[in-house]
Short mmCIF file of C-alpha atoms in Angstrom, two decimals:
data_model
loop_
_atom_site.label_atom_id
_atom_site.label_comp_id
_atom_site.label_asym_id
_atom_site.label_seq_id
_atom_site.Cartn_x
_atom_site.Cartn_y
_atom_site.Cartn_z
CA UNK A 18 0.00 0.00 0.00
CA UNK A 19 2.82 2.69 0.68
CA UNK A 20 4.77 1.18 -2.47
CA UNK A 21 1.60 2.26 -4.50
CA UNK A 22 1.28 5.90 -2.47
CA UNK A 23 4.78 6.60 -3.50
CA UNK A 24 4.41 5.12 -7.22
CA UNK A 25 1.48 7.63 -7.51
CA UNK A 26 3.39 10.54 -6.27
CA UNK A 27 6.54 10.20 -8.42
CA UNK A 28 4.09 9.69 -11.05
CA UNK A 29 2.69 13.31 -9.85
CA UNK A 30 5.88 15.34 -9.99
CA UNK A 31 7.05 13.59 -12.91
CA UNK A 32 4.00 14.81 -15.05
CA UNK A 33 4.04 18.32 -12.99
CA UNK A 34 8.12 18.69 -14.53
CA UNK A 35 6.97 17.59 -18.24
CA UNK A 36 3.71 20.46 -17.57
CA UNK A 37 6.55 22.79 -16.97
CA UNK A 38 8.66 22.07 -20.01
CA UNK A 39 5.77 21.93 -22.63
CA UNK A 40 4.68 25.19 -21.28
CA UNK A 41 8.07 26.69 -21.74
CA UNK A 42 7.59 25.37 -25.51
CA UNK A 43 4.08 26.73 -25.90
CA UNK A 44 5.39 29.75 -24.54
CA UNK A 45 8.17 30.14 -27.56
CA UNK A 46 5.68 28.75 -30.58
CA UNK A 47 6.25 32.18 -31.69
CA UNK A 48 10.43 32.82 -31.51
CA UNK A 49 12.11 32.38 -34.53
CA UNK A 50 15.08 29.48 -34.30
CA UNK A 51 13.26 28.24 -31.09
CA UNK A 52 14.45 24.46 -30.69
CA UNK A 53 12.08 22.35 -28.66
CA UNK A 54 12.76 20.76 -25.53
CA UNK A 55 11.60 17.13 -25.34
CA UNK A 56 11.42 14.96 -21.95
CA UNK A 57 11.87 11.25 -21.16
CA UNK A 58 10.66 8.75 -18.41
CA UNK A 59 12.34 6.25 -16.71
CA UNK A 60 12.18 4.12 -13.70
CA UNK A 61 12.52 5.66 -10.19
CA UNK A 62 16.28 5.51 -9.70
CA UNK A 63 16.95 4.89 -5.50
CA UNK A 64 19.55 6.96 -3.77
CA UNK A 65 21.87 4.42 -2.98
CA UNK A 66 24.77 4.38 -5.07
CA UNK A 67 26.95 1.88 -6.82
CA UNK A 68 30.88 1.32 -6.17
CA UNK A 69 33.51 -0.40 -8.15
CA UNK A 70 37.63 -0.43 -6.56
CA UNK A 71 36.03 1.84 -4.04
CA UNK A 72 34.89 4.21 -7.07
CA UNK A 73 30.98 5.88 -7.03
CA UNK A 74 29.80 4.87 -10.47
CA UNK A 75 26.17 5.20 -10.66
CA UNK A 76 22.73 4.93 -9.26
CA UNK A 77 20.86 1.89 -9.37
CA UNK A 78 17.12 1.13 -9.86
CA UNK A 79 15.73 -0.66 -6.65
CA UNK A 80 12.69 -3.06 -6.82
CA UNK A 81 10.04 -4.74 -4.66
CA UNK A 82 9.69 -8.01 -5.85
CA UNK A 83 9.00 -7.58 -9.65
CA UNK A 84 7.63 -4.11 -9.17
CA UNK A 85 9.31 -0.80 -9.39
CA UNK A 86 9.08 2.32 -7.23
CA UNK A 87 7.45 4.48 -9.34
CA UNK A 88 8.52 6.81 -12.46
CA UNK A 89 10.42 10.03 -13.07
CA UNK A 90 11.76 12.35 -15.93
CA UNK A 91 14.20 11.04 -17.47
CA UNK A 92 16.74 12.58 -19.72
CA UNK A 93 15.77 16.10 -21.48
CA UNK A 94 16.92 16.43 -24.95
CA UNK A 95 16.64 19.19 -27.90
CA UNK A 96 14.98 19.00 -30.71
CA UNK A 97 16.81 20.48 -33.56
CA UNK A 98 14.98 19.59 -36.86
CA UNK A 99 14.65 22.76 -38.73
CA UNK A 100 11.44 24.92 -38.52
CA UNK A 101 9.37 26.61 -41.57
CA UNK A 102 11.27 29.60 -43.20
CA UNK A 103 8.41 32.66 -42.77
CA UNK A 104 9.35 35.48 -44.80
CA UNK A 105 9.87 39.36 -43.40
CA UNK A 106 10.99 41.04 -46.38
CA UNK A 107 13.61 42.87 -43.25
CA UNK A 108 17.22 42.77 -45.17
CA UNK A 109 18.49 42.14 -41.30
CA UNK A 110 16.57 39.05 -41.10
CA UNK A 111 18.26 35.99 -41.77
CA UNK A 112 17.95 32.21 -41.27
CA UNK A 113 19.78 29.59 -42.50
CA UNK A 114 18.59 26.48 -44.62
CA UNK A 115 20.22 23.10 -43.38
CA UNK A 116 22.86 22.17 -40.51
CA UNK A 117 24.25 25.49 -38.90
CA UNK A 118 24.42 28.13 -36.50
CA UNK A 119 25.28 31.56 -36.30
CA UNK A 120 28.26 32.39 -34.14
CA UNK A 121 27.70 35.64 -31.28
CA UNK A 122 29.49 36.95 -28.48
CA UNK A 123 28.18 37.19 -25.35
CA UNK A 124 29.15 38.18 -21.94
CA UNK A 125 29.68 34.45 -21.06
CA UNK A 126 31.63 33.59 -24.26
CA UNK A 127 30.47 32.39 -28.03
CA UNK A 128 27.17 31.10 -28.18
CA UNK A 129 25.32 29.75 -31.16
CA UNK A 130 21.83 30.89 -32.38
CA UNK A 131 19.24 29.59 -35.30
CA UNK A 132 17.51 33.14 -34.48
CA UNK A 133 18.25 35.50 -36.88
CA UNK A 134 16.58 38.83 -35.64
CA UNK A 135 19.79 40.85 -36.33
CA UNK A 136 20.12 44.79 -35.88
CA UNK A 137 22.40 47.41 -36.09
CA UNK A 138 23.75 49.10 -32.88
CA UNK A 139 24.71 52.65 -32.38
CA UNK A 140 28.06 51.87 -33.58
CA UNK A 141 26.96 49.96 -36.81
CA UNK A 142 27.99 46.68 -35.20
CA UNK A 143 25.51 43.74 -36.05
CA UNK A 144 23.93 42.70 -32.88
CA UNK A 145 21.30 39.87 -31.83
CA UNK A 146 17.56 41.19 -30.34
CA UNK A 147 19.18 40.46 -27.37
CA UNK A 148 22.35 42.82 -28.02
CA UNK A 149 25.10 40.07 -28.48
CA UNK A 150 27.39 41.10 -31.31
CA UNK A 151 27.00 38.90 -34.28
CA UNK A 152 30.70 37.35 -35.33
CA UNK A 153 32.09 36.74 -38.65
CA UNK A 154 34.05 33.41 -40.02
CA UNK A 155 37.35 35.19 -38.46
CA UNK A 156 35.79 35.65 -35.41
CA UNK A 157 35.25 39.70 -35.48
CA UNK A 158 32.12 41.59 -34.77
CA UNK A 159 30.81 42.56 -37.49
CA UNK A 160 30.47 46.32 -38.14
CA UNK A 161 28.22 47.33 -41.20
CA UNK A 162 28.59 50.62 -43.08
CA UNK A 163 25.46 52.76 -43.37
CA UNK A 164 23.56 51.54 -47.36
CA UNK A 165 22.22 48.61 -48.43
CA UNK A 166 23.18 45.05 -47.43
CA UNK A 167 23.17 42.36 -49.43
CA UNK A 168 23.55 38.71 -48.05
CA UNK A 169 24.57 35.64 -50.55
CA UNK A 170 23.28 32.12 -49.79
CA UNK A 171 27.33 31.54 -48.72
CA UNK A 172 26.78 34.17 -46.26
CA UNK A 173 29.03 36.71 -47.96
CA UNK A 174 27.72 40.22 -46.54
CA UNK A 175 27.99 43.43 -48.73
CA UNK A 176 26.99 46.81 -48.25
CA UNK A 177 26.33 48.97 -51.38
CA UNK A 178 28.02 46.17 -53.45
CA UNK A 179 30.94 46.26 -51.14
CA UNK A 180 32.39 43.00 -49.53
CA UNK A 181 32.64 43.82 -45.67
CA UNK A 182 32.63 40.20 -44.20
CA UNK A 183 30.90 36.60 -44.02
CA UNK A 184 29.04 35.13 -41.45
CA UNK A 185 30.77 32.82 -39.03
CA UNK A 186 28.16 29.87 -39.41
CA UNK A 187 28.91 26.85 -36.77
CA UNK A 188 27.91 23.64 -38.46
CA UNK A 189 28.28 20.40 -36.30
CA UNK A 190 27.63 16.63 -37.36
CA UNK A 191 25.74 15.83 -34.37
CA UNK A 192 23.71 19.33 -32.77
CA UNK A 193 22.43 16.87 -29.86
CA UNK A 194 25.55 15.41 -28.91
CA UNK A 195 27.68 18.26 -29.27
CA UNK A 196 25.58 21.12 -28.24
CA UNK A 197 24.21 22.90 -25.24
CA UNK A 198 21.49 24.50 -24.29
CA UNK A 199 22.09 27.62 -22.05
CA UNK A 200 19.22 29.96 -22.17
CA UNK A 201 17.46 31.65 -24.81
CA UNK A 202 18.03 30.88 -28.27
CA UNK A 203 21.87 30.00 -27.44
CA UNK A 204 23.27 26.72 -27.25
CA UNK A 205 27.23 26.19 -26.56
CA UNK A 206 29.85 23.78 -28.12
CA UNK A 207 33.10 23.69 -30.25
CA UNK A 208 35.01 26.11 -30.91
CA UNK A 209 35.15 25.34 -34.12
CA UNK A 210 32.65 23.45 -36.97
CA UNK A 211 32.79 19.63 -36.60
CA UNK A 212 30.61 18.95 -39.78
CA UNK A 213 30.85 18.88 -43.65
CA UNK A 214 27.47 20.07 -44.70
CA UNK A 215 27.08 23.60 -46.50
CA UNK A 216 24.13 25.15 -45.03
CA UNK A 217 22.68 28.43 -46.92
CA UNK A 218 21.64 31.67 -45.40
CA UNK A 219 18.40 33.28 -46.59
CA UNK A 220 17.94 37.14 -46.25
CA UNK A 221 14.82 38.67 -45.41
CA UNK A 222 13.59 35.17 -44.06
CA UNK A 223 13.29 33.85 -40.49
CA UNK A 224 13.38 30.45 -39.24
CA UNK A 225 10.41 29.54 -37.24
CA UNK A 226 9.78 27.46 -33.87
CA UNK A 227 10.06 23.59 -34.64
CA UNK A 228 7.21 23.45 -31.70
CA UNK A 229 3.97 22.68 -32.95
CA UNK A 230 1.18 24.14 -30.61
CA UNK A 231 -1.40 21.59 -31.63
CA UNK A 232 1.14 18.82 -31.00
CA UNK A 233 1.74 20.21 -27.62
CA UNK A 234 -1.97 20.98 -26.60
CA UNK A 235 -2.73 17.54 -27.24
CA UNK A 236 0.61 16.65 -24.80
CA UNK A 237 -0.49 18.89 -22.03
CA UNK A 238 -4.28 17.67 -22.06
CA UNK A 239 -2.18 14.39 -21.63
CA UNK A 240 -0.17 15.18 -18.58
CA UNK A 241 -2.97 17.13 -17.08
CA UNK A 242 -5.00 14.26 -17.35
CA UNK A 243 -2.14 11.39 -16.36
CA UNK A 244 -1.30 13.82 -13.19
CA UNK A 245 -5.34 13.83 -12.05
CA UNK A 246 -5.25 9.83 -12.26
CA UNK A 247 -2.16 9.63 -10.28
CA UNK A 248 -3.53 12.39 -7.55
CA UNK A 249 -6.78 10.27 -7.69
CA UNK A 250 -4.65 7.24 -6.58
CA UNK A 251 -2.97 9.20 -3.78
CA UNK A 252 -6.40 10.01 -2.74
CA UNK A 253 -7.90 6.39 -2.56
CA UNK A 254 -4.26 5.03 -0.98
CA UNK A 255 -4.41 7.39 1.76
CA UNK A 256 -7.90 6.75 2.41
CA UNK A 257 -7.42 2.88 2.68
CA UNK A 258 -4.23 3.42 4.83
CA UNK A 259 -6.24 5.71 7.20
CA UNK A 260 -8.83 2.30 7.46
CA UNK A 261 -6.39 0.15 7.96
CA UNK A 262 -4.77 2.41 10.54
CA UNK A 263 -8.40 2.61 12.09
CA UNK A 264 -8.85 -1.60 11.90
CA UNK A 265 -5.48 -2.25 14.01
CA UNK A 266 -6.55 0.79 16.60
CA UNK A 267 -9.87 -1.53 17.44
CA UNK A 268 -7.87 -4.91 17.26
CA UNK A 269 -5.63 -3.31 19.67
#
């Protein structure tokens, strides 16, 4: 009876941390080069850990019998299949079509972004929505003279038909492995591309989310749901366990 009151409540806050996480990706449907987060389960790992030559390796999973002690999130993972390209007819807009990332500096060191809401600071610098200075394939900010830029698919910038730099475009053979989310739209990894592919950048265009908000209704109406049968059970195990509490009193 208490294995199947604490079953229920890791069931609970398991489905109460993937609520949390689909409502973080509802809340970006809307941010261009938004990446979606997706959640696992797993058995309920027990605290007591596992040593080999006096070395901590790992967790194990504990049982009762055949049965487990419940559920909980598992490993979180991003989702980086490419979103819809929506055109803005905005020459600073860019996205990029295939495997790649731009490359920007911020306070905490080079980050990597699909969004390409890029504008020009007071000093002509190309800079991020957030303000992060976007680098070229040298490394340098990249400072754009006042006139009209022009962006090939190579990412070759020019400015009145003027070469001024290219974009420093991170491309990396395996995103999931080698990349990390940090906050925002930035993700951290190499210092320096690990794949072959030749992505393309678009001007004028922006990538959209890769969360679909029908997909994730349906997921949360799913959780919601999963986390009201597993209250339910707390509910109904509590009440027998106060009984039963209640029988041995009177036997006593």
């Amino acid at each position: 009876m208490i294995k199947a009151l604490y079953s229920a409540v890791s069931a609970m806050v398991m489905n109460a941390t993937r609520q949390q996480v689909l409502s973080h990706n509802i809340a970006n449907v809307q941010t261009p080069g938004f990446k979606q987060i997706l959640t696992t389960a797993q058995d309920f790992m027990q605290g007591q850990s596992v040593y080999t030559n006096g070395n901590l390796q790992a967790s194990r999973t504990e049982y009762v019998g055949t049965l487990g002690l419940g559920t909980q999130i598992g490993e979180e993972f991003i989702d980086y299949g490419q979103g819809a390209m929506q055109s803005t007819s905005n020459p600073l807009d860019f996205a990029i079509q295939g495997n790649g990332f731009f490359t920007v500096k911020t306070p905490d060191g080079n980050r990597y972004t699909r969004d390409g809401r890029f504008l020009r600071d007071a000093d002509n610098f190309l800079v991020t929505v957030d303000g992060h200075q976007v680098l070229d394939d040298a490394g340098q900010p990249i400072e754009l003279p006042d006139g009209e830029v022009s962006v090939a698919q190579d990412g070759a910038i020019s400015v009145n038909g003027t070469a001024v730099a290219t974009f420093g475009i991170g491309v990396f053979a395996d995103p999931a492995a080698e990349l990390q989310h940090t906050e925002g739209n930035l993700f951290t990894g190499p210092a320096a591309s690990t794949g072959e592919d030749v992505p393309q950048v678009v001007q004028g265009y922006l990538e959209s989310s890769n969360a679909n908000i029908s997909q994730l209704m349906t997921q949360m109406v799913e959780v919601g749901r999963s986390y009201e049968a597993a209250q339910k059970l707390v509910q109904n195990q509590d009440e027998l366990l106060g009984k039963t509490i209640a029988s041995l009193g009177r036997i006593g």
